[in-house]
Coordinates of C-alpha atoms in Angstrom, one line a residue:
M1 CA 16.7 -4.5 2.6
P2 CA 19.6 -6.8 3.6
K3 CA 18.9 -9.4 6.4
K4 CA 21.5 -11.4 7.9
A5 CA 21.2 -14.9 8.8
A6 CA 23.0 -17.0 11.4
D7 CA 26.3 -18.3 10.5
G8 CA 26.9 -21.8 9.6
D9 CA 28.9 -24.8 8.7
D10 CA 27.6 -26.6 6.1
T11 CA 28.4 -24.7 2.8
Y12 CA 27.1 -27.7 0.1
G13 CA 24.0 -27.8 2.6
L14 CA 23.1 -24.1 1.8
L15 CA 24.1 -24.0 -1.5
D16 CA 21.6 -27.2 -2.4
Y17 CA 18.9 -25.6 -0.7
L18 CA 19.2 -22.2 -2.6
Y19 CA 19.7 -24.1 -5.9
G20 CA 16.9 -26.6 -5.2
P21 CA 13.2 -26.3 -5.1
G22 CA 12.8 -24.9 -2.0
K23 CA 10.5 -26.3 0.7
R24 CA 7.4 -26.2 -1.1
D25 CA 8.5 -25.4 -4.6
E26 CA 8.8 -21.7 -4.4
H27 CA 12.1 -21.4 -6.1
V28 CA 12.0 -20.5 -9.6
D29 CA 14.9 -20.7 -11.8
P30 CA 17.8 -20.7 -9.3
H31 CA 20.7 -19.3 -11.0
M32 CA 24.0 -17.6 -9.8
V33 CA 24.1 -13.6 -10.9
A34 CA 27.6 -12.9 -9.4
A35 CA 30.5 -14.4 -7.8
W36 CA 33.9 -13.6 -6.4
D37 CA 35.5 -14.4 -9.6
P38 CA 33.4 -13.7 -12.7
Y39 CA 34.8 -16.7 -14.5
V40 CA 33.2 -19.2 -12.1
D41 CA 30.8 -21.2 -13.8
D42 CA 27.1 -21.5 -12.4
P43 CA 25.9 -25.2 -11.7
A44 CA 22.5 -24.2 -13.0
R45 CA 23.6 -23.4 -16.2
S46 CA 27.1 -25.2 -17.0
P47 CA 27.7 -28.6 -17.1
D48 CA 31.0 -28.5 -15.9
M49 CA 30.2 -27.0 -12.5
T50 CA 28.2 -28.8 -9.6
I51 CA 27.0 -27.6 -6.4
S52 CA 29.6 -30.0 -4.8
D53 CA 32.3 -28.4 -6.8
L54 CA 31.2 -25.0 -6.1
A55 CA 31.1 -25.8 -2.4
L56 CA 34.9 -27.0 -2.4
M57 CA 35.7 -23.9 -4.5
L58 CA 34.5 -21.9 -1.7
D59 CA 35.8 -23.3 1.2
A60 CA 39.0 -24.0 -0.1
P61 CA 40.7 -21.0 1.6
V62 CA 39.0 -22.3 5.0
H63 CA 41.0 -25.9 4.7
A64 CA 44.2 -24.0 3.9
L65 CA 44.2 -22.0 7.1
R66 CA 47.2 -23.2 8.9
G67 CA 45.7 -22.1 12.5
A68 CA 42.3 -22.6 14.0
K69 CA 39.4 -22.8 11.6
P70 CA 36.2 -20.7 12.4
D71 CA 33.5 -23.1 13.7
Q72 CA 30.9 -21.0 11.6
H73 CA 32.5 -20.2 8.7
V74 CA 29.3 -19.7 6.4
Y75 CA 28.3 -16.1 6.1
H76 CA 24.8 -16.0 4.6
V77 CA 22.9 -12.5 3.7
A78 CA 19.7 -12.2 2.1
V79 CA 18.9 -8.9 0.3
R80 CA 15.2 -8.4 -0.8
N81 CA 13.0 -5.6 -2.4
P82 CA 9.6 -4.6 -0.8
P83 CA 7.0 -5.8 -3.2
E84 CA 6.1 -2.1 -4.7
D85 CA 9.5 -1.8 -5.9
R86 CA 10.1 -2.5 -9.6
L87 CA 11.9 -5.8 -10.7
L88 CA 15.8 -5.5 -10.9
S89 CA 17.8 -7.4 -13.7
D90 CA 20.4 -9.5 -12.9
E91 CA 23.1 -7.1 -13.5
E92 CA 21.7 -4.9 -11.1
W93 CA 21.3 -7.5 -8.6
A94 CA 25.2 -8.6 -9.3
R95 CA 26.1 -4.8 -8.6
V96 CA 24.1 -5.0 -5.3
A97 CA 25.6 -8.4 -4.1
A98 CA 29.1 -6.9 -4.9
E99 CA 28.7 -3.9 -3.2
M100 CA 27.0 -5.4 -0.3
M101 CA 30.1 -7.8 0.1
H102 CA 32.3 -4.5 0.2
A103 CA 30.6 -3.1 2.6
A104 CA 30.5 -6.1 5.4
G105 CA 34.0 -6.2 4.9
I106 CA 33.8 -10.0 3.0
A107 CA 35.4 -8.8 -0.2
E108 CA 36.6 -4.9 -0.6
T109 CA 36.6 -3.8 -4.2
G110 CA 40.2 -4.7 -5.5
D111 CA 41.2 -6.6 -2.7
Q112 CA 42.9 -9.5 -4.3
N113 CA 43.1 -11.6 -1.2
A114 CA 39.5 -11.0 -0.2
C115 CA 36.8 -14.0 0.8
R116 CA 35.3 -16.0 -1.9
W117 CA 31.7 -15.7 -2.2
V118 CA 28.7 -16.4 -4.9
A119 CA 25.2 -14.7 -5.3
V120 CA 22.5 -16.9 -6.0
R121 CA 18.7 -15.7 -7.3
H122 CA 15.8 -17.8 -7.1
A123 CA 13.1 -15.4 -7.0
D124 CA 12.2 -12.2 -8.6
D125 CA 12.7 -10.0 -5.3
H126 CA 15.7 -11.2 -3.7
I127 CA 19.2 -12.7 -3.7
H128 CA 21.1 -15.1 -1.1
I129 CA 24.8 -14.0 -1.1
V130 CA 27.0 -17.0 0.5
A131 CA 30.7 -16.5 1.6
T132 CA 33.0 -18.2 3.4
R133 CA 34.9 -16.6 6.4
A134 CA 38.5 -17.2 5.4
R135 CA 40.6 -14.7 3.1
E136 CA 42.9 -15.9 0.4
D137 CA 46.1 -14.8 2.7
G138 CA 44.8 -17.0 6.0
R139 CA 43.5 -13.7 7.8
Q140 CA 40.1 -13.5 9.4
P141 CA 38.0 -10.8 7.5
D142 CA 36.9 -7.5 9.6
I143 CA 33.2 -7.7 9.3
S144 CA 32.8 -5.5 12.7
W145 CA 29.0 -3.5 12.3
D146 CA 28.8 -5.4 8.8
I147 CA 25.0 -5.4 8.7
V148 CA 24.7 -1.5 9.4
K149 CA 27.1 -0.9 6.8
M150 CA 25.2 -3.0 4.4
H151 CA 21.9 -1.1 5.2
A152 CA 23.8 2.2 4.8
R153 CA 24.7 1.2 1.1
A154 CA 20.9 0.0 0.5
R155 CA 19.7 3.3 0.9
G156 CA 22.1 4.3 -1.9
F157 CA 21.0 1.9 -4.2
E158 CA 17.5 3.0 -3.9
V159 CA 18.3 6.3 -4.7
E160 CA 20.4 5.4 -7.9
F161 CA 17.4 2.7 -9.1
G162 CA 14.6 4.7 -8.2
L163 CA 13.3 2.4 -5.5
R164 CA 11.3 3.3 -2.4
Q165 CA 13.0 5.1 0.0
L166 CA 13.4 3.8 3.5
T167 CA 14.6 5.3 6.7
H168 CA 16.0 3.0 9.5
G169 CA 16.8 3.5 13.3
D170 CA 14.1 5.7 14.1
G171 CA 12.0 3.3 15.6
T172 CA 8.9 3.9 13.2
A173 CA 9.2 1.5 10.6
R174 CA 6.1 -0.9 10.2
K175 CA 6.7 -4.6 11.0
W176 CA 7.0 -6.6 7.6
P177 CA 6.0 -10.1 6.8
K178 CA 8.8 -12.9 6.9
S179 CA 9.1 -14.7 3.6
G180 CA 7.4 -17.8 5.3
E181 CA 4.4 -16.1 6.4
A182 CA 4.1 -14.7 2.6
E183 CA 4.4 -18.5 1.8
K184 CA 1.9 -19.7 4.1
A185 CA -0.4 -17.3 3.0
K186 CA 0.2 -18.4 -0.7
R187 CA -0.5 -22.1 0.2
R188 CA -3.7 -21.2 2.1
G189 CA -4.9 -19.0 -0.9
L190 CA -4.9 -15.8 1.1
A191 CA -4.6 -12.3 -0.5
E192 CA -2.1 -11.5 2.0
P193 CA -0.1 -12.8 5.0
A194 CA -1.7 -13.1 8.3
R195 CA 0.2 -10.3 9.8
E196 CA -0.7 -7.7 7.5
T197 CA -4.7 -8.7 8.0
L198 CA -4.1 -8.5 11.8
Q199 CA -2.3 -5.3 11.5
R200 CA -5.1 -3.7 9.8
A201 CA -7.9 -5.1 11.9
V202 CA -6.3 -4.2 15.2
R203 CA -5.7 -0.5 13.7
E204 CA -9.3 -0.1 12.7
A205 CA -10.3 -1.5 16.3
A206 CA -7.9 1.0 18.1
A207 CA -8.7 4.0 15.6
A208 CA -12.7 3.7 16.6
A209 CA -12.4 2.7 20.4
R210 CA -13.0 4.7 23.7
S211 CA -11.9 2.0 26.3
D212 CA -10.1 -1.4 26.6
A213 CA -13.2 -3.1 26.9
D214 CA -14.4 -1.5 23.6
F215 CA -11.3 -2.1 21.7
F216 CA -11.1 -5.9 23.1
T217 CA -14.6 -6.1 21.9
R218 CA -14.1 -4.6 18.6
L219 CA -11.1 -7.1 17.9
S220 CA -13.3 -10.1 19.0
D221 CA -16.1 -8.7 16.4
A222 CA -14.0 -8.5 13.8
G223 CA -13.6 -12.4 14.0
L224 CA -10.0 -12.6 15.6
R225 CA -8.9 -14.7 18.6
V226 CA -7.6 -12.7 21.5
K227 CA -5.6 -13.4 24.4
Q228 CA -4.6 -10.5 27.5
R229 CA -2.0 -10.9 29.3
I230 CA -3.0 -10.3 32.7
A231 CA -0.5 -9.2 35.8
P232 CA -0.8 -10.9 39.4
D233 CA -2.8 -7.7 40.4
G234 CA -5.6 -8.4 37.6
A235 CA -4.6 -5.8 35.2
V236 CA -4.6 -6.1 31.7
T237 CA -0.9 -5.5 30.6
G238 CA -0.7 -7.0 27.1
Y239 CA -2.3 -8.7 24.5
S240 CA -2.0 -11.0 21.4
V241 CA -4.3 -11.6 18.5
A242 CA -4.4 -14.6 16.0
M243 CA -6.4 -15.3 12.9
T244 CA -8.8 -17.9 12.9
G245 CA -7.6 -21.0 11.2
D246 CA -4.0 -20.0 11.4
R247 CA -2.0 -22.5 13.5
D248 CA 1.6 -23.8 13.7
G249 CA 3.1 -27.3 13.1
E250 CA 1.6 -28.3 16.3
E251 CA -1.6 -27.2 15.5
E252 CA -1.6 -24.3 17.7
P253 CA -2.6 -20.5 17.1
V254 CA -0.1 -18.1 15.7
W255 CA -0.2 -15.5 18.2
F256 CA 1.1 -12.2 17.4
P257 CA 1.2 -9.5 20.2
G258 CA 0.7 -6.0 19.4
T259 CA 4.5 -4.8 19.4
R260 CA 5.1 -7.5 16.6
L261 CA 2.3 -5.8 14.4
A262 CA 3.4 -2.1 14.6
P263 CA 5.3 0.0 16.8
D264 CA 2.3 2.1 17.9
L265 CA -0.1 -1.3 18.3
S266 CA 1.2 -2.1 21.7
L267 CA -1.5 -2.0 24.5
P268 CA 0.2 1.3 26.2
R269 CA 0.2 3.1 22.9
V270 CA -3.0 1.9 22.2
R271 CA -4.6 3.4 25.6
E272 CA -2.9 6.6 24.7
R273 CA -6.0 7.2 22.1
W274 CA -8.6 7.2 25.2
N275 CA -6.5 8.2 27.8
A276 CA -7.3 11.7 27.2
P277 CA -11.1 11.4 26.5
V278 CA -13.0 14.0 24.3
D279 CA -16.3 15.3 24.0
T280 CA -18.1 14.2 21.0
P281 CA -20.6 17.1 19.9
R282 CA -24.3 15.6 19.4
V283 CA -25.2 16.6 16.1
A284 CA -27.8 15.6 13.4
P285 CA -26.9 12.9 11.2
A286 CA -27.1 15.2 7.9
D287 CA -24.5 17.7 9.5
M288 CA -22.0 14.8 10.4
W289 CA -19.8 15.3 7.2
R290 CA -20.2 19.1 7.7
V291 CA -19.3 19.4 11.3
A292 CA -16.1 17.0 11.2
E293 CA -15.2 19.0 7.8
D294 CA -15.1 22.0 10.0
K295 CA -13.2 20.4 12.5
V296 CA -10.3 18.7 10.2
R297 CA -9.9 22.5 8.8
A298 CA -9.3 24.1 12.2
A299 CA -7.0 21.1 13.2
A300 CA -5.0 21.5 9.7
A301 CA -4.5 25.1 10.9
Q302 CA -3.2 24.0 14.1
L303 CA -1.1 21.1 13.6
G304 CA 2.3 21.2 15.2
A305 CA 2.0 24.5 16.7
G306 CA 2.7 23.4 20.4
G307 CA 6.0 22.1 19.2
L308 CA 7.7 18.8 18.4
H309 CA 5.7 16.4 20.7
Q310 CA 2.5 18.3 20.4
G311 CA 2.9 17.6 16.6
A312 CA 3.4 13.8 16.8
G313 CA 0.5 13.4 18.9
D314 CA -1.4 15.7 16.4
V315 CA -0.4 13.2 13.4
A316 CA -0.9 10.3 15.1
A317 CA -4.7 11.4 15.7
L318 CA -4.6 12.3 12.1
G319 CA -3.8 8.8 11.2
D320 CA -6.6 7.1 13.3
L321 CA -9.5 9.9 11.6
I322 CA -8.2 8.4 8.1
V323 CA -8.6 4.8 9.2
V324 CA -12.3 5.6 10.5
A325 CA -12.8 7.4 7.3
A326 CA -12.1 4.5 5.2
I327 CA -14.6 2.4 7.3
V328 CA -17.4 5.0 6.9
S329 CA -16.6 6.6 3.6
P330 CA -18.9 5.8 0.4
R331 CA -18.0 2.8 -1.6
L332 CA -17.2 4.6 -4.5
V333 CA -13.8 5.8 -3.1
R334 CA -13.4 3.4 -0.1
S335 CA -10.5 1.9 -1.7
Q336 CA -8.5 4.9 -2.5
I337 CA -9.2 6.0 1.3
K338 CA -8.1 3.0 2.5
D339 CA -4.7 2.8 0.8
A340 CA -4.2 6.2 1.8
A341 CA -4.8 5.3 5.3
Y342 CA -2.0 2.4 4.6
E343 CA 0.4 4.9 3.0
F344 CA 0.0 7.5 6.1
E345 CA 0.4 4.8 8.7
R346 CA 4.2 5.4 8.7
A347 CA 3.5 9.5 8.6
S348 CA 1.5 8.9 11.8
R349 CA 4.5 7.7 13.8
A350 CA 7.1 10.5 14.5
P351 CA 10.2 9.9 16.1
G352 CA 10.5 10.3 19.7
D353 CA 7.8 11.0 22.2
R354 CA 4.3 12.4 21.6
A355 CA 2.1 15.1 23.5
L356 CA -1.5 13.8 24.2
E357 CA -3.0 17.2 24.9
G358 CA -2.7 19.2 21.8
H359 CA -5.5 21.0 20.2
A360 CA -5.3 19.7 16.8
R361 CA -5.4 16.2 18.1
T362 CA -8.6 17.1 20.1
L363 CA -10.4 18.2 16.9
Y364 CA -9.1 15.2 15.1
R365 CA -10.3 12.7 17.9
E366 CA -13.9 14.6 17.9
S367 CA -14.0 13.9 14.4
N368 CA -13.0 10.6 14.6
Q369 CA -15.6 9.7 17.4
L370 CA -18.3 11.8 15.5
L371 CA -18.0 9.4 12.0
V372 CA -17.9 6.5 14.6
Q373 CA -21.1 7.2 16.3
S374 CA -23.1 9.0 13.5
A375 CA -22.0 6.6 10.6
G376 CA -24.9 4.3 11.0
A377 CA -27.4 6.9 10.8
V378 CA -26.5 8.7 7.7
G379 CA -26.1 8.1 4.0
R380 CA -22.9 6.9 3.8
N381 CA -22.8 6.8 0.1
D382 CA -23.6 10.4 -0.3
A383 CA -20.8 11.7 -2.4
V384 CA -22.1 15.3 -2.5
A385 CA -22.0 15.6 1.4
V386 CA -18.8 13.6 1.5
L387 CA -16.7 15.8 -0.8
G388 CA -15.9 18.5 1.4
F389 CA -14.9 16.5 4.2
L390 CA -12.6 14.5 2.0
L391 CA -11.1 17.8 0.5
A392 CA -10.4 19.0 4.0
L393 CA -9.0 15.4 5.1
A394 CA -6.5 16.1 1.8
H395 CA -5.2 19.3 3.2
A396 CA -4.5 18.1 6.7
V397 CA -2.2 15.4 4.9
E398 CA -0.7 17.9 3.0
A399 CA -0.3 20.3 6.1
S400 CA 1.2 17.2 8.0
G401 CA 3.5 16.6 5.2
R402 CA 4.9 20.2 5.1
W403 CA 5.3 19.9 9.5
H404 CA 7.3 16.3 8.6
D405 CA 9.6 18.1 6.2
A406 CA 10.3 21.1 8.7
Q407 CA 11.5 18.3 11.1
Q408 CA 13.4 16.6 8.7
H409 CA 11.4 13.4 8.6
R410 CA 12.0 12.1 5.5
A411 CA 10.1 9.2 5.3
Q412 CA 7.4 10.3 7.2
A413 CA 7.0 13.3 4.5
E414 CA 7.3 11.0 1.7
A415 CA 4.3 8.9 3.0
S416 CA 2.2 12.0 3.6
G417 CA 2.5 12.8 -0.1
R418 CA 1.8 9.7 -1.1
A419 CA -1.2 9.3 1.1
G420 CA -2.4 13.1 -0.2
R421 CA -2.2 11.9 -3.9
L422 CA -4.8 9.0 -3.2
L423 CA -7.0 11.4 -1.1
R424 CA -6.7 13.7 -4.0
E425 CA -7.9 11.3 -6.2
A426 CA -10.8 10.3 -3.8
V427 CA -11.9 13.9 -4.1
E428 CA -12.0 14.2 -7.8
V429 CA -13.6 10.9 -8.1
T430 CA -16.0 12.3 -5.7
A431 CA -16.5 15.5 -7.7
G432 CA -17.3 13.4 -10.6
A433 CA -20.0 11.0 -9.1
A434 CA -21.5 14.6 -7.7
A435 CA -21.6 16.3 -11.0
A436 CA -23.2 13.1 -12.4
R437 CA -26.2 13.2 -9.7
E438 CA -26.9 16.7 -10.7
Y439 CA -26.3 16.4 -14.3
R440 CA -29.3 16.8 -16.5
P441 CA -28.7 16.4 -20.3
R442 CA -29.8 18.7 -22.9
P443 CA -32.8 17.5 -25.0
K444 CA -31.1 16.0 -28.4
R445 CA -32.6 17.8 -31.8
T446 CA -33.8 15.0 -34.2
S447 CA -31.7 15.2 -37.1
A448 CA -33.4 14.6 -40.8
R449 CA -31.7 11.8 -42.7
P450 CA -28.5 12.6 -44.3
A451 CA -28.8 13.8 -48.1
A452 CA -26.7 12.3 -50.6
G453 CA -23.4 13.3 -49.9
Q454 CA -23.4 14.7 -46.8
R455 CA -20.8 13.0 -44.1
K456 CA -22.3 10.4 -41.7
A457 CA -21.7 10.6 -38.0
A458 CA -19.2 8.7 -36.4
A459 CA -19.8 5.9 -34.3
P460 CA -19.2 5.3 -30.9
G461 CA -15.4 5.3 -30.2
E462 CA -14.5 6.7 -33.6
R463 CA -15.3 10.5 -32.9
P464 CA -11.6 12.0 -32.6
M465 CA -11.2 13.0 -28.9
A466 CA -8.9 15.7 -29.3
G467 CA -11.8 17.8 -30.9
V468 CA -14.0 16.8 -28.2
V469 CA -11.0 18.4 -25.8
Q470 CA -11.0 21.6 -27.7
E471 CA -14.7 22.0 -27.7
A472 CA -15.5 21.6 -24.3
V473 CA -12.3 22.7 -22.3
P474 CA -10.6 25.1 -25.1
E475 CA -8.2 27.4 -22.2
H476 CA -6.8 23.8 -21.3
A477 CA -6.6 22.0 -24.6
R478 CA -3.1 22.3 -25.3
V479 CA -1.8 21.4 -21.6
I480 CA -4.1 18.2 -21.9
L481 CA -3.0 17.1 -25.1
A482 CA 0.8 17.2 -24.5
D483 CA 0.1 15.6 -21.0
P484 CA 1.3 12.1 -20.3
A485 CA -1.9 11.1 -18.9
W486 CA -4.0 12.3 -22.1
P487 CA -4.3 8.5 -23.4
T488 CA -5.9 7.6 -20.1
L489 CA -8.0 10.8 -20.4
R490 CA -8.9 9.8 -24.1
N491 CA -10.1 6.1 -23.3
C492 CA -12.5 7.3 -20.5
L493 CA -14.0 9.6 -23.1
I494 CA -14.5 6.8 -25.3
E495 CA -16.1 4.8 -22.6
V496 CA -18.3 7.8 -21.7
E497 CA -19.5 8.1 -25.6
R498 CA -19.9 4.2 -25.9
A499 CA -22.4 4.4 -22.9
G500 CA -24.7 6.6 -25.0
E501 CA -23.6 10.1 -23.7
D502 CA -22.1 13.1 -25.4
P503 CA -18.3 13.3 -24.1
A504 CA -17.9 17.0 -24.7
E505 CA -20.9 17.6 -22.5
V506 CA -20.1 15.4 -19.9
L507 CA -16.0 16.9 -20.1
A508 CA -17.1 20.3 -19.6
T509 CA -19.6 19.3 -16.8
V510 CA -16.8 17.7 -14.5
A511 CA -14.3 20.3 -15.4
A512 CA -16.8 23.0 -14.4
R513 CA -17.3 20.9 -10.9
R514 CA -13.7 22.3 -9.2
E515 CA -11.0 24.4 -10.4
L516 CA -8.1 23.2 -12.8
R517 CA -5.4 25.7 -12.7
S518 CA -3.5 24.2 -9.4
A519 CA -3.5 20.5 -10.7
D520 CA -0.1 18.9 -11.2
S521 CA -1.9 17.0 -14.2
I522 CA -5.3 17.9 -15.7
A523 CA -5.5 15.2 -17.8
E524 CA -5.4 13.1 -14.8
V525 CA -7.6 15.0 -12.7
L526 CA -10.4 14.9 -15.6
S527 CA -9.6 11.0 -15.6
W528 CA -10.3 10.9 -12.1
R529 CA -13.6 13.0 -12.5
L530 CA -14.9 10.7 -15.3
T531 CA -14.1 7.7 -13.6
G532 CA -16.7 9.0 -10.8
W533 CA -19.0 10.1 -13.1
R534 CA -19.5 6.9 -15.0
N535 CA -19.5 4.8 -11.7
Q536 CA -22.3 7.2 -10.4
R537 CA -24.1 7.1 -13.8
G538 CA -23.7 3.1 -13.7
A539 CA -25.0 2.8 -10.2
T540 CA -28.1 5.0 -11.4
A541 CA -28.7 2.9 -14.1
E542 CA -28.7 -0.1 -12.3
A543 CA -31.1 1.1 -9.9
S544 CA -33.3 2.3 -12.7
A545 CA -33.3 -1.0 -14.1
G546 CA -34.0 -2.7 -10.9
T547 CA -36.9 -0.6 -10.6
S548 CA -38.6 -1.1 -14.2
S549 CA -37.9 -5.1 -13.6
S550 CA -40.2 -4.7 -10.3
S551 CA -42.8 -2.5 -12.3
A552 CA -42.9 -5.2 -15.1
A553 CA -43.3 -8.0 -12.6
G554 CA -46.1 -6.3 -10.7
G555 CA -48.5 -6.2 -13.7
G556 CA -49.3 -4.8 -17.1
T557 CA -51.6 -4.8 -19.6
G558 CA -50.9 -8.3 -21.1
R559 CA -49.6 -6.7 -24.6
G560 CA -46.1 -7.9 -25.0
T561 CA -44.0 -4.4 -25.8
A562 CA -40.4 -4.6 -26.8
P563 CA -38.2 -3.6 -24.1
S564 CA -36.3 -0.1 -24.8
R565 CA -32.8 -0.7 -25.2
K566 CA -30.1 1.3 -22.9
A567 CA -26.4 1.2 -23.0
A568 CA -24.9 -0.9 -20.6
P569 CA -23.9 0.9 -17.4
A570 CA -20.0 1.2 -17.1
P571 CA -18.4 -1.7 -14.6
R572 CA -18.2 -0.7 -11.4
R573 CA -15.0 -2.1 -9.2
R574 CA -15.4 -3.0 -5.5
P575 CA -12.6 -3.3 -3.2
P576 CA -11.9 -6.5 -2.1
G577 CA -14.2 -7.6 1.1
D578 CA -16.9 -5.0 0.0
E579 CA -18.9 -7.4 -2.0
P580 CA -22.4 -7.2 -1.2
R581 CA -24.0 -10.0 1.2
K582 CA -26.6 -12.3 -0.6
G583 CA -29.3 -13.8 1.2
P584 CA -30.6 -17.4 0.9
R585 CA -31.8 -18.6 -2.4
R586 CA -35.8 -18.5 -2.7
T587 CA -37.1 -21.9 -3.8
R588 CA -40.3 -22.1 -6.2

């Protein structure tokens, strides 16, 4: 992602900053990765070169100009990778820098009279390119449309280096935090910049709201500061939000208008969600997930059937539904669904206009409001009840990916694919948990003491798991053992055995829960199911231990009895922010 800074007139000052510690010691190992001349020494690694020397060498063609010299002759571009990309090597960044200077018109490949430039790296994820706008032959470089050309070359590097591919120009990209915002969050000990937190909170409020008043109430209930923009006639025309305690240098709140958070979070776009109201059916709490599942399946079959604009409205409503589903879903899979909602965000914004009266959109909105209204009255952690809904949601996301492919929306189709994979993981984890809830282990036979010379049973973790696979799923064993995900599945089976359960019996149980032939990776699917199994069994063991402790504390015969030894439950990961609230400590 190339970003061009304003031109300047102080080459030494810019280099001194890039090679220095930064404003708050955020620069790590500043060094040169490339330059106009491969034999130029790096001030950070050569005693024969200083920053002043390098600045003089860069400025030499400027001082040699016979005519008028440009007032702002320092050309500065930062090229950054998103955090989810792999780290590039210095050699790869050197290629990027040279190609960016070629694309910008600063230094075309093979031009001996081109401008002078250097590329400095002081962080893992980006470089800074500094050039002086004066050619060796005394002419000015032609840098018209430079940033557009650099962005086009960046798309090529994304394909070549296997990075996340972005699409620019369709107006649907999310607003990324600036480097200063990330540094500020790090100083404050926050997990993410304020812009990210605000964007997620506003999106959740917009997805669940049914009116302006409901929307602003939900923002306030989420702990955000809210400021409405009111026109002279009293109408609300916009809004801004701020994090509590987030202030600038003048101790004023740092406000973010909705349009600075995401293209679909401006007040007019937020209002589109309830400008066309829907009738939410009244159903029994126990039937919530089933009714929502039926509506989602019907909507997936109708997605985009009414044309381009109607399809854009359909995928927008589907995005809101995933956001709400992440809020009300069982804790077991909440992190996967939250990640799916984050990934599907780009897919929910199709280029161009969108219609609001589509049949699929209406069904998605009805499901959305059904979850919002019924969440408090139904068991949210019922993995068995939610399984069908999650499967329908995964099919709906796959349908949206096919629609985006047909419209040649590359970025949106890729976002649908990433969200679909996360939802499939949630489905399989839920299936494993459902299997664990219904599992009744077979009674174990009491075996006599082994005779002399008889082979001793393997200790937990020592049993060959390839044999377990052959025993439990013989029809898939050959494919599983050749799968790259087999080591992960093997570790899951070892954990099951260490918990005191028969891994072959457990594997056969989760394998029979749902068909496996359509899976891209059977080993990965079984690993997800075993994760759900272990989490559910761990939760059950915790509940049983709590009940036993309460019974023991309530009374007894007074006779000391040794407590029964049970396997420790598998640790259960909680998504950030989902830790249970603890009450006040009781005094004796």
